[in-house]
Coordinates of C-alpha atoms in Angstrom, one line a residue:
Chain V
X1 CA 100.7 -1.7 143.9
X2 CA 101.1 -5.2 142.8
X3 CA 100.3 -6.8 139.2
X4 CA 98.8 -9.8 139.1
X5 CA 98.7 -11.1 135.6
X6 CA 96.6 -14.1 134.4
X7 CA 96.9 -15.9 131.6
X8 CA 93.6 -17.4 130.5
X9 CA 90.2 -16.5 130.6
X10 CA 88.2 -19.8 130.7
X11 CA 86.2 -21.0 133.8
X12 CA 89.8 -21.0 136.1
X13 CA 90.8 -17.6 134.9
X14 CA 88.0 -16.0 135.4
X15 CA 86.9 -16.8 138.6
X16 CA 90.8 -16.1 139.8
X17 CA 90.4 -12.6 137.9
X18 CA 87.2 -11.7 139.3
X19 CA 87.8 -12.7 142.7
X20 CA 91.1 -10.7 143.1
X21 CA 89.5 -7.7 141.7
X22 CA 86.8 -8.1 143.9
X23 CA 88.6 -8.7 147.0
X24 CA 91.9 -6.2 146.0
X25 CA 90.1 -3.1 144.5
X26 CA 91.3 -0.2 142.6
X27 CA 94.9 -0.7 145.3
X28 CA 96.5 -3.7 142.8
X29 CA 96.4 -4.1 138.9
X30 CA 94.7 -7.5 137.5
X31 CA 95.1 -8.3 134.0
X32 CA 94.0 -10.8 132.1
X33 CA 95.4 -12.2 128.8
X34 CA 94.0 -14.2 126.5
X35 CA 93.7 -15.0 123.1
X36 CA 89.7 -15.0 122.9
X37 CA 87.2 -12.0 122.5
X38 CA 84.7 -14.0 124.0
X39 CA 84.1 -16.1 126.9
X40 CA 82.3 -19.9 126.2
X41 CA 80.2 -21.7 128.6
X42 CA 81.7 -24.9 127.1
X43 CA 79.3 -27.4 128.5
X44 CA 76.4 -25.8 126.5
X45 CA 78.2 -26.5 123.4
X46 CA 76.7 -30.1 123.4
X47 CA 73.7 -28.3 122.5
X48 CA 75.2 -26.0 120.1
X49 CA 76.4 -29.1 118.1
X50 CA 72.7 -30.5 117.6
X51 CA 71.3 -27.0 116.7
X52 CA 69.5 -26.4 119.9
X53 CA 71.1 -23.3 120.8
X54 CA 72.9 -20.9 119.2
X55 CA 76.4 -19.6 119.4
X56 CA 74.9 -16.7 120.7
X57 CA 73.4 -18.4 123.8
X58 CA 76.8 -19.7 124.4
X59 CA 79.0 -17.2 124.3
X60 CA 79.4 -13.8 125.5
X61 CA 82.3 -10.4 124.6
X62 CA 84.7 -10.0 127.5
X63 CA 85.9 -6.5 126.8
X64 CA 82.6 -5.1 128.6
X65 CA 82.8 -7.0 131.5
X66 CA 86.3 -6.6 132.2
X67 CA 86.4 -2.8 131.9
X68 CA 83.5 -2.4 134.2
X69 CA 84.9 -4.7 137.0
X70 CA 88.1 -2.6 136.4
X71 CA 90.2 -5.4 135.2
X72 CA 92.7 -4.7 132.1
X73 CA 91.6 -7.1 129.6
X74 CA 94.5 -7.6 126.6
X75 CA 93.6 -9.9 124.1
X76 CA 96.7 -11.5 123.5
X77 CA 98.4 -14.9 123.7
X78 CA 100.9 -15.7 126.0
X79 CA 104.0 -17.0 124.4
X80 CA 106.4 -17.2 127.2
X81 CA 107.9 -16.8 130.8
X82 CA 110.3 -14.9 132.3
X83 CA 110.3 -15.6 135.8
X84 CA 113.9 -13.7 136.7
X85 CA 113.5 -10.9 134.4
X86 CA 116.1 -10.8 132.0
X87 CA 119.9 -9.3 131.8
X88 CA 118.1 -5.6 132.1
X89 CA 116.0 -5.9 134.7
X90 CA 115.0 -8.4 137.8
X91 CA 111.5 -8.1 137.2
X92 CA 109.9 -10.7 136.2
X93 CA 107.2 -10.9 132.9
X94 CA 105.9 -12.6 130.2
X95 CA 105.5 -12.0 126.5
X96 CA 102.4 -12.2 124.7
X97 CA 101.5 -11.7 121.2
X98 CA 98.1 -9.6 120.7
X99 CA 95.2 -11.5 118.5
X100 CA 92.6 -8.4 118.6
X101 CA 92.0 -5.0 120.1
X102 CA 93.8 -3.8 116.4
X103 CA 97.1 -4.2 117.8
X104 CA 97.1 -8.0 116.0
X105 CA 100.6 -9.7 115.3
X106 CA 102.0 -7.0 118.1
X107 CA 104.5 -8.3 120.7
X108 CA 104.6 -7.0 124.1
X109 CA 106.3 -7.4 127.6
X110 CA 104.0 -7.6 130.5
X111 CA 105.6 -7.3 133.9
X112 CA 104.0 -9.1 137.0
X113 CA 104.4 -10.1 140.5
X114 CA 102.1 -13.0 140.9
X115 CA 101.2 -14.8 137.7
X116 CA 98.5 -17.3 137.2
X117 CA 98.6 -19.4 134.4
X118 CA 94.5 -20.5 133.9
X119 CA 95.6 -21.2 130.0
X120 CA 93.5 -24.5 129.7
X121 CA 94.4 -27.0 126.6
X122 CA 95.8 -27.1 123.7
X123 CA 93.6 -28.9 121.3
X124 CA 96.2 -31.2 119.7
X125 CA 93.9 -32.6 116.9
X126 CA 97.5 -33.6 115.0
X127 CA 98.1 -36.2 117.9
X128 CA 96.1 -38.4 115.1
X129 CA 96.6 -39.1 112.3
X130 CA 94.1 -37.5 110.1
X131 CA 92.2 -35.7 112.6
X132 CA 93.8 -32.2 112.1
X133 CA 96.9 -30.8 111.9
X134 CA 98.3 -29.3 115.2
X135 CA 95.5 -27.4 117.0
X136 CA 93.2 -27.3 113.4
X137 CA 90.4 -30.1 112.8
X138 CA 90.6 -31.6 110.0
X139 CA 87.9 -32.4 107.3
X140 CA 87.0 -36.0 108.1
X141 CA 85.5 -35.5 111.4
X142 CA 84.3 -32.8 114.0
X143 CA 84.3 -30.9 116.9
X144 CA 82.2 -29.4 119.8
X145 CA 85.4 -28.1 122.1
X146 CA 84.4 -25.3 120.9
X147 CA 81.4 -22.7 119.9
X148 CA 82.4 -22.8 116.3
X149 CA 83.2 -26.3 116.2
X150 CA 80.0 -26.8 117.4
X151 CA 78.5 -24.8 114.9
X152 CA 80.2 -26.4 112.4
X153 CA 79.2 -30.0 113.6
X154 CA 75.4 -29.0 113.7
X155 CA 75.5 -28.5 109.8
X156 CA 77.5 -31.6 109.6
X157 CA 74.9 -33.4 111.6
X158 CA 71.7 -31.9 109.8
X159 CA 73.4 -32.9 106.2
X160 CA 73.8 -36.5 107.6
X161 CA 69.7 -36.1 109.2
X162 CA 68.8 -35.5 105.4
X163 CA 70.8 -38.3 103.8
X164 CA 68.9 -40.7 106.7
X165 CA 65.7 -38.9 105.8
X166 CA 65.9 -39.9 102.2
X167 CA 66.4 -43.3 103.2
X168 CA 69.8 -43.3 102.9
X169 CA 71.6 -45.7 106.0
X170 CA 73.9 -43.4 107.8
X171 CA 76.5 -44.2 110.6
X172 CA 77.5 -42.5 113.4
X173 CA 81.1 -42.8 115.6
X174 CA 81.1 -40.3 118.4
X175 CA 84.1 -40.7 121.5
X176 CA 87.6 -40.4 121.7
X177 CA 90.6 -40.2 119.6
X178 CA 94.2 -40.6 120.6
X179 CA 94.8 -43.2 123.7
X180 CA 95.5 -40.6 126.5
X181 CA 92.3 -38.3 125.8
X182 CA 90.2 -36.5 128.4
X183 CA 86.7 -35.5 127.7
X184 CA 84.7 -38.2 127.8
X185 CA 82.4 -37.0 129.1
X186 CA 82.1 -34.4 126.6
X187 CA 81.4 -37.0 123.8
X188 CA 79.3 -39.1 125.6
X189 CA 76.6 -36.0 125.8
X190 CA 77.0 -35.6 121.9
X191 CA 76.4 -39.1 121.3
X192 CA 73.2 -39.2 123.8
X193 CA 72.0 -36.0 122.2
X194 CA 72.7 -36.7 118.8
X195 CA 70.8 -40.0 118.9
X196 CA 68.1 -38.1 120.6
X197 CA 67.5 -35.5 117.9
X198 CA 67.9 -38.3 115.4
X199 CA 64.2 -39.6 117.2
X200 CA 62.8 -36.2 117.1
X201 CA 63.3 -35.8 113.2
X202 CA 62.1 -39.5 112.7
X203 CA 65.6 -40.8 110.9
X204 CA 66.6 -42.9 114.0
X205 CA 66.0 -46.3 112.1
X206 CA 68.3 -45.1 109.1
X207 CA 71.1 -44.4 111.7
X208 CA 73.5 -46.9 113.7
X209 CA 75.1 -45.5 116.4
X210 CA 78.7 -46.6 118.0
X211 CA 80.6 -45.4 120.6
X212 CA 84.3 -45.6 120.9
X213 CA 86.9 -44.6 124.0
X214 CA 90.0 -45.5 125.0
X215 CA 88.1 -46.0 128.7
X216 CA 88.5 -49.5 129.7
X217 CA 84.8 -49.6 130.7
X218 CA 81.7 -47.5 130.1
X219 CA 81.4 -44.9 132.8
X220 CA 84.8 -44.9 133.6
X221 CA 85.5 -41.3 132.5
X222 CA 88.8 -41.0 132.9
X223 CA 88.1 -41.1 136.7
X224 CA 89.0 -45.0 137.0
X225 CA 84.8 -45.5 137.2
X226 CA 82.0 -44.7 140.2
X227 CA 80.5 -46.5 142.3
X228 CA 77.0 -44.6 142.8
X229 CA 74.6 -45.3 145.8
X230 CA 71.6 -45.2 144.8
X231 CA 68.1 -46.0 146.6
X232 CA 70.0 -48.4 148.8
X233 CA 72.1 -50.0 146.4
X234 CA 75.7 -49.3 145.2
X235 CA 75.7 -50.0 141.4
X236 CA 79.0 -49.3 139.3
X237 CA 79.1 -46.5 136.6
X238 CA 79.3 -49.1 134.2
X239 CA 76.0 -50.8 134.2
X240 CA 74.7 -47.1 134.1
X241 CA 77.0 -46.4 130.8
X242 CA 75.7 -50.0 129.5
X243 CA 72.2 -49.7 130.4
X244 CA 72.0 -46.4 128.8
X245 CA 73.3 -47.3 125.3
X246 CA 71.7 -50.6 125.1
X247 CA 68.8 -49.0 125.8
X248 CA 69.3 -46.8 123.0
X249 CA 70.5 -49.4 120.8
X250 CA 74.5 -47.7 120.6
X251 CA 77.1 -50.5 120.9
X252 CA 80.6 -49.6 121.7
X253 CA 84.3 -50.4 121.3
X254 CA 86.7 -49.7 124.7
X255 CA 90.2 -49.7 125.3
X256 CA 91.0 -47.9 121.9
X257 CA 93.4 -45.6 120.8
X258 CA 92.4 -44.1 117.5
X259 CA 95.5 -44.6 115.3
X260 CA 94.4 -42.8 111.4
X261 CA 91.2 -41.2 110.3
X262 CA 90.3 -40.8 106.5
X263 CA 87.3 -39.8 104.6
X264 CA 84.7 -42.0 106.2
X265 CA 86.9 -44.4 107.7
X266 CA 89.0 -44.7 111.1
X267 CA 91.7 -47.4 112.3
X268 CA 92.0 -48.3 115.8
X269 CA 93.9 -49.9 118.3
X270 CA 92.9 -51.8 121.3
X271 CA 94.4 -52.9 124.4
X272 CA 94.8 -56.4 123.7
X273 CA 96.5 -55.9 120.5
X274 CA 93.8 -56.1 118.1
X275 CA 93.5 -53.9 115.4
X276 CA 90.1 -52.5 114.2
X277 CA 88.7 -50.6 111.4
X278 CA 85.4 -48.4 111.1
X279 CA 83.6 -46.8 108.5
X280 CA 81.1 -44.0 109.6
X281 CA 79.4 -40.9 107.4
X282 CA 79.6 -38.6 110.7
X283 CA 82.2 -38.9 113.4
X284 CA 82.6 -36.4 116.7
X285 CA 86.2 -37.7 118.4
X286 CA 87.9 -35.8 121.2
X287 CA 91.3 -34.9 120.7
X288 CA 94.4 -35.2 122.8
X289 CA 94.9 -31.9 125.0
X290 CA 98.3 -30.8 126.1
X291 CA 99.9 -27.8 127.5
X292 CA 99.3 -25.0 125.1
X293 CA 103.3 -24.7 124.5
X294 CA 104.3 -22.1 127.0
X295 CA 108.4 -21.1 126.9
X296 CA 110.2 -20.3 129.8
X297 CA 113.7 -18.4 130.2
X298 CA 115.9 -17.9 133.3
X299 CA 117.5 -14.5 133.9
X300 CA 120.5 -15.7 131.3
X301 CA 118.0 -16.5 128.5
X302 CA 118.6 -20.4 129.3
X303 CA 115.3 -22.5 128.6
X304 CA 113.9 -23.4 131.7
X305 CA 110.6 -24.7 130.2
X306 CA 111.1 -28.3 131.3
X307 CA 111.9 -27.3 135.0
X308 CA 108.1 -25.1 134.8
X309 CA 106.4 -27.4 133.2
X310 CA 106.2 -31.2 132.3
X311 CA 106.8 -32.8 129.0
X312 CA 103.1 -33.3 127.9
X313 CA 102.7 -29.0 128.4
X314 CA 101.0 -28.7 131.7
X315 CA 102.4 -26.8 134.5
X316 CA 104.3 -28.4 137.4
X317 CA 102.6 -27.3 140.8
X318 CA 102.8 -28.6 144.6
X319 CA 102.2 -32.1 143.5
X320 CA 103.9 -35.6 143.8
X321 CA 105.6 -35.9 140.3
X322 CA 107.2 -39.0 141.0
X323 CA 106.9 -42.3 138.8
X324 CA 105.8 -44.7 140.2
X325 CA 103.6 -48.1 139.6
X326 CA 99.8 -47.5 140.0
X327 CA 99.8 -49.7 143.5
X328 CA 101.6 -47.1 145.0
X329 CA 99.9 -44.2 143.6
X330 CA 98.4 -42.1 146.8
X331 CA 95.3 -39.0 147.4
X332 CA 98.4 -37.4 148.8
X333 CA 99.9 -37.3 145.4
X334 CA 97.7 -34.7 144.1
X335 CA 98.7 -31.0 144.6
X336 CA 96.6 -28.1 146.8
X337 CA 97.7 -25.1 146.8
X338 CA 98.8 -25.4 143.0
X339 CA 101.5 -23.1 143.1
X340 CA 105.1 -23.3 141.0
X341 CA 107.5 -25.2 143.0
X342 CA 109.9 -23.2 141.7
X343 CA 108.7 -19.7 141.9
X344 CA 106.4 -19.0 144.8
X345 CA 104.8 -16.0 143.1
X346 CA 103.8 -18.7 140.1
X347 CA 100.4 -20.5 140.3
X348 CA 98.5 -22.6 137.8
X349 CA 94.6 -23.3 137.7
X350 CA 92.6 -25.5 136.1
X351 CA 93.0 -27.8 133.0
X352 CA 96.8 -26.0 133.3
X353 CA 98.4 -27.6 136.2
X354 CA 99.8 -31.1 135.7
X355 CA 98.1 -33.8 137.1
X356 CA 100.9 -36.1 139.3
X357 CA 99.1 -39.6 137.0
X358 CA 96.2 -40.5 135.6
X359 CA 93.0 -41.5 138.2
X360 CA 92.2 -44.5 135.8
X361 CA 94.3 -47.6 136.0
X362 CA 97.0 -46.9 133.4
X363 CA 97.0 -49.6 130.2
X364 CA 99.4 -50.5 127.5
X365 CA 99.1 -52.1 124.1
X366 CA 101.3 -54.7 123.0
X367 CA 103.0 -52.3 121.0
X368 CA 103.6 -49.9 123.8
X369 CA 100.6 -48.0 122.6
X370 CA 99.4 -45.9 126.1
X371 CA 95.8 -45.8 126.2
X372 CA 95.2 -44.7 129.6
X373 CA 92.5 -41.8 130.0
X374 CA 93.7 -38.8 131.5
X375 CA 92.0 -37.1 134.3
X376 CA 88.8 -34.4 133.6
X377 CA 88.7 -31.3 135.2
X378 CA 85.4 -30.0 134.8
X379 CA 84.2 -26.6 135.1
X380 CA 83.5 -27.3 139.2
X381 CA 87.1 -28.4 140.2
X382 CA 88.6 -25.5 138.1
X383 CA 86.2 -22.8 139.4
X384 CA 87.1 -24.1 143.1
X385 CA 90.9 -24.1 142.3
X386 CA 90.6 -20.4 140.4
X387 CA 88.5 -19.2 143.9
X388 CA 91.6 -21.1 145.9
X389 CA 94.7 -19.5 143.9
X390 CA 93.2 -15.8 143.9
X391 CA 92.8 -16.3 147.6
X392 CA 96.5 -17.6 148.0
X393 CA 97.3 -14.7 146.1
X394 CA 95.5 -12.3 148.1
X395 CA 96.9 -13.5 151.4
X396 CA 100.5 -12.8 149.3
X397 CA 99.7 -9.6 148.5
X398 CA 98.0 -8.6 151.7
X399 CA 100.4 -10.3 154.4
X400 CA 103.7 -10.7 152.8
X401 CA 105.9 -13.8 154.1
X402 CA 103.5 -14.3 157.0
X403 CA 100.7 -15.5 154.7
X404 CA 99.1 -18.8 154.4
X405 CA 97.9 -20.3 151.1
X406 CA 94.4 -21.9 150.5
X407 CA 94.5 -25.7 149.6
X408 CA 92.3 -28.1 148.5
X409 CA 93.4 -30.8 146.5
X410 CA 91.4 -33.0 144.3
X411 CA 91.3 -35.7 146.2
X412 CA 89.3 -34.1 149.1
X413 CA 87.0 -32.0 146.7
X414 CA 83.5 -33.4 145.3
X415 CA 82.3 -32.3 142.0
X416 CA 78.7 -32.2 140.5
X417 CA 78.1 -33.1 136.9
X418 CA 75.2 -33.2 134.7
X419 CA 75.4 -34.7 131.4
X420 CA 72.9 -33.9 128.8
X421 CA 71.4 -37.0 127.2
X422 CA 68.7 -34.8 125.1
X423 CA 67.0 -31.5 125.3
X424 CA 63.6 -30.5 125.5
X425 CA 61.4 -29.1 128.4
X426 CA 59.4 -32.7 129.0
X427 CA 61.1 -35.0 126.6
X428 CA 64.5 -34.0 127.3
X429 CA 66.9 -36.3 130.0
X430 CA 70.4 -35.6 131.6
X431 CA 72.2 -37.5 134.1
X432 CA 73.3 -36.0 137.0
X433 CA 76.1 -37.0 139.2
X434 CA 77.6 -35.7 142.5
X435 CA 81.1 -37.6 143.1
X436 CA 83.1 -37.6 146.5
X437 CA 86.1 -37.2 146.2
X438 CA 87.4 -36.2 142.6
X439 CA 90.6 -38.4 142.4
X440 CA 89.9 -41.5 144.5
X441 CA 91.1 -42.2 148.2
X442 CA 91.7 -45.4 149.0
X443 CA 93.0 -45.2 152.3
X444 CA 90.1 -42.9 153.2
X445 CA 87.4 -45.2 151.8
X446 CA 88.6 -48.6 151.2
X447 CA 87.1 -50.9 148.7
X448 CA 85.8 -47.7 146.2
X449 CA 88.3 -45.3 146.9
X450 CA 85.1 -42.7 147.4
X451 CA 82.3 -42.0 149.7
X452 CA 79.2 -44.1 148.1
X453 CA 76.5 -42.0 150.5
X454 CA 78.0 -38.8 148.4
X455 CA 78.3 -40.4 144.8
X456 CA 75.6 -41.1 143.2
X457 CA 74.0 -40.4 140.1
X458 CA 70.2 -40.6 138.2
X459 CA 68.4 -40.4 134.7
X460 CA 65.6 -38.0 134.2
X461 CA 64.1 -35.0 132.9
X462 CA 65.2 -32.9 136.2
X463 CA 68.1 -33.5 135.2
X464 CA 68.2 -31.8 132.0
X465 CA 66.0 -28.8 134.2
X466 CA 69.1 -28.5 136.3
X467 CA 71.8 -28.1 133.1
X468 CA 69.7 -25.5 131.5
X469 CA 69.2 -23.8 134.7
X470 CA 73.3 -23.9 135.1
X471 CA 73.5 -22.6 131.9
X472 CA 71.6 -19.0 132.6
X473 CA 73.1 -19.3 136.4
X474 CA 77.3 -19.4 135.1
X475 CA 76.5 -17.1 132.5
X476 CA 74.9 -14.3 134.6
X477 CA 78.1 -15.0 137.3
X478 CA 80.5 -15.1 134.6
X479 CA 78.6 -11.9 133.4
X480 CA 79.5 -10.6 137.2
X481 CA 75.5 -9.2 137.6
X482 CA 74.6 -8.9 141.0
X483 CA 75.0 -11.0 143.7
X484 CA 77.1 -12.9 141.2
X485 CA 79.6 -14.0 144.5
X486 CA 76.9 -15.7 146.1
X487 CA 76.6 -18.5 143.4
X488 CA 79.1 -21.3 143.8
X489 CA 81.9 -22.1 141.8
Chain X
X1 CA 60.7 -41.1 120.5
X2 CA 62.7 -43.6 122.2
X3 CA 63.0 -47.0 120.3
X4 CA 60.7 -49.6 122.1
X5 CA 62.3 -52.5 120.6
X6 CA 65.1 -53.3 122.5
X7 CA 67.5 -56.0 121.0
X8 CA 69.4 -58.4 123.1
X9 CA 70.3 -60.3 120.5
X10 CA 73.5 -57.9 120.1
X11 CA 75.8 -59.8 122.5
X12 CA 77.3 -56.0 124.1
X13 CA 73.8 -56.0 125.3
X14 CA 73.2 -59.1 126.8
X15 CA 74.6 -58.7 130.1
X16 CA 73.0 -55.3 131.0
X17 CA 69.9 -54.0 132.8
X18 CA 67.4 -51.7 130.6
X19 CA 64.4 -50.2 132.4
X20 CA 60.9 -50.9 131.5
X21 CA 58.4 -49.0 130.2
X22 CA 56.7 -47.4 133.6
X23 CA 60.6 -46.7 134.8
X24 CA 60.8 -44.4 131.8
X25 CA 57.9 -42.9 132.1
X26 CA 58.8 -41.8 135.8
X27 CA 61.4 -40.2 134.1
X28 CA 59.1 -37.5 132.4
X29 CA 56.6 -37.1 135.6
X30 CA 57.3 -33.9 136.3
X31 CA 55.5 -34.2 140.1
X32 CA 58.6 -37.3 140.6
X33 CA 61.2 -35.7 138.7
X34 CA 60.4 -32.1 141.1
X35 CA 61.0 -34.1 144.1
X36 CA 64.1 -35.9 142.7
X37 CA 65.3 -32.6 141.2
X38 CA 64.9 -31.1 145.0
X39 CA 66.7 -33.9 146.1
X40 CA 69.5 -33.5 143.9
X41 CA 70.1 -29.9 144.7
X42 CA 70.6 -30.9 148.7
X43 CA 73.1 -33.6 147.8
X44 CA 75.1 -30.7 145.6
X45 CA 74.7 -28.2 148.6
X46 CA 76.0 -30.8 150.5
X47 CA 79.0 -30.9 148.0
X48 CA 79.9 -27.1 147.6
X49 CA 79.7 -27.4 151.6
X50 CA 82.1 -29.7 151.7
X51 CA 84.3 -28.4 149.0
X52 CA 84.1 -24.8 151.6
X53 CA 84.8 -27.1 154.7
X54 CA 88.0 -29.0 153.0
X55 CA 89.3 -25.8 151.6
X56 CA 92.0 -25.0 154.3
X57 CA 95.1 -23.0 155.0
X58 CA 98.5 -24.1 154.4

């Protein structure tokens, strides 16, 4: 009987947990470890954060799901690897420390033979200055990267509705923080819905909006841009991004790294050198994910961390790792199979493997300030790399030496996205975007560095029909009712 | 309520295209937006079909 641990139960982890259950039976052990009672559908908490849903909606208790499926669930948190075993025994595992299931503040050794490490981000609000400390937000600004962040930003929000409504002028910063953040596209729904409730309660007047990224364009996303065809035409992401705020009255500052926030008052830094300043009276900014801060230990006890994993956290897989300038940077680059170099019965899913560079073209200050957005990996990619890596691991466990991994690399895999720009059955919007490949090819399609028939993206009410239909659809999978295989990743 | 007055005075604005009135209706009829919507879900079959097709052994 083999023992597949995971570590992680977000979109990655779950889909590699469920799959190998599925596929493996009662015959091998699956366990899944992770800090949280509850799973999130993340991209609903956009909605959370404007009060249109409620934690509830978003959110579901694990335990049940895992014990029917057959999977040992142990809510813990992973705090490092052993991949040799130690000086007692060969066999490699990791330790975790347990956060629930009344065994809290309890260490424990957890022996495997394939490990998956699906652990996601760390939130590293302390990147800024001001913003939090470590992995807490602070109380200057807030948060939907989680449910209760969310929640919290709601009552945030409605406070700042009531000031406006009393005819008090309010402003709003929504974006990024720290130069090197991912998520734009995270904030860029807030700031679309927030404005959008701010017309349904009537206070838009008494509210200026402003956006601020370190993208060096709207619509760049941390994916170096899109070029969308549409009707005919091939219009960049930017006059989309542009089009949208103007027409919504949101003006913007780009190619900023956010150096300090206070109370009701940010400092910035842009490409070019110039140094800005903004007040606000509510302010959503991403912060900086890394690695969540894995250890790892050879059989001697000898930190081997930075041979697993690279210096910003994430975990080093079959990618191209190599620096070099962004001319030469290639599709090839990007790893497939997303298993450990160094120990074949290692993989890493998700937000947890290490990307080889950034997709967007990388930017410096004249202070050596990097403000370069990192790559997304949405829900899609990670689903399809989870599905992928249990696969891998199946063909492990069921072949032996003879087996062949499953690869698909982010540069050959398409993603659909729909970004909520307000809710509501007829007055609500979203954009929704299909984008061919992920990370863009150059050699493969010349000119974009993606296929223009397969990008493309549009503004309307179906839009926001097909995000709350996603909603109930990943839920019910993630839930693992019936016929939950036949939906997607 | 979507603000009709749109100001191009603000110079960030001045160089973008904002649709007209009738363009954002035809983002709320729901006949269009069923058709586009049906659309939309055969160009993100196509996607998870290639995403299948890609996915190879190694």
């Amino acid at each position: 009987m083999a023992q597949i641990v995971i570590m992680g139960a977000g979109v990655a982890g779950h889909t590699t947990a469920t799959f190998l259950k599925k596929w493996l039976g009662s015959k091998h052990e699956v366990v899944v470890v992770t800090p949280n009672s509850h799973w999130n559908w993340i991209p609903s908490n956009i909605w959370v954060g404007v009060g249109r849903m409620t934690k509830e909606q978003v959110v579901f208790p694990l335990a049940p799901i895992y014990t029917k499926a057959g999977i040992d669930f142990r809510q813990a948190k992973a705090l490092s690897i052993h991949p040799e075993g130690d000086r007692e025994s060969e066999k490699p595992y990791i330790n975790i420390l347990y956060t629930g299931q009344n065994k809290e503040n309890q260490e424990e050794k957890l022996h495997y033979d394939y490990l998956v490490n699906a652990t996601g981000p760390k939130l590293q609000f302390g990147a800024t200055e001001g913003l939090g400390i470590d992995n807490q937000l602070g109380e200057h600004t807030v948060s939907v990267c989680t449910a209760d962040h969310a929640l919290h930003a709601n009552v945030k929000m409605q406070k700042m509705f009531e000031k406006a409504r009393a005819g008090e002028k309010q402003k709003v910063i929504i974006g990024t923080s720290h130069g090197t953040c991912t998520c734009q596209g995270a904030a860029f729904e807030y700031i679309l819905n927030v404005e959008h409730e701010a017309n349904r309660a009537g206070v838009r007047d008494n509210i200026e909006f402003k956006w601020i990224s370190n993208e060096p364009e709207l619509g760049d996303f941390g994916m170096g841009g899109m070029h969308l065809g549409n009707m005919g035409y091939v219009m960049g992401a930017k006059l989309l991004g542009e089009s949208l705020f103007a027409e919504r009255g949101i003006q913007w500052i780009l190619n900023a790294h956010v150096s300090n926030v206070e109370s009701k008052k940010l400092q910035y830094e842009q490409v070019d050198g110039n140094m800005g300043e903004e007040e606000f009276d509510f302010a959503m900014l991403i912060p900086a994910f890394r690695g969540v801060g894995l250890q790892a230990y050879d059989k001697n006890e000898n930190d081997i961390t930075d041979k697993l994993f690279m210096p910003n956290g994430f975990m080093r897989v079959d990618g191209d790792y190599t620096q070099k300038p962004y001319a030469e940077w290639k599709a090839s680059d990007w790893p497939s199979t997303y298993q450990s170099p160094l120990y074949k019965n290692i993989f890493a899913a998700g937000i947890a493997f290490a990307p080889p560079h950034p997709i967007s073209e990388p930017q410096q200050s004249p202070n050596g300030t990097v403000i370069t957005p990192a790559p997304p990996r949405t829900g899609m990619p990670a689903g399809t790399i989870g599905k992928a890596v249990a696969s891998s691991i199946k063909n492990m466990i069921l072949e032996g030496d003879k087996a062949k991994l499953h690869a698909i690399s982010m540069a050959e895999m398409g993603a659909i996205c729909v970004a909520s720009a307000g809710v509501g059955f007829k007055e609500g919007q979203a954009i929704s975007f299909t984008v061919y490949p992920i990370v863009k090819d150059f050699e493969k399609y010349p000119g974009t560095g993606r296929d223009t028939s397969r990008t493309y993206g549009e503004i309307g009410v179906s839009g926001h029909w097909i995000k709350l239909a996603l909603h109930y659809l990943f839920i019910y999978k993630a839930k693992l009712k019936f016929g939950w295989t036949l939906i997607p990743e | 309520m979507i603000k009709e007055e749109l100001n191009f005075e603000i110079p960030q604005f001045k160089g973008t295209m904002v649709p007209g009135k009738f363009q954002r209706s035809m983002r709320h009829c729901i006949l269009l937006q069923l058709i586009r919507m049906s659309f939309f879900g055969l160009r993100s079959i196509g996607i998870i079909i290639l995403n299948i097709k890609n996915e190879h052994e190694k």
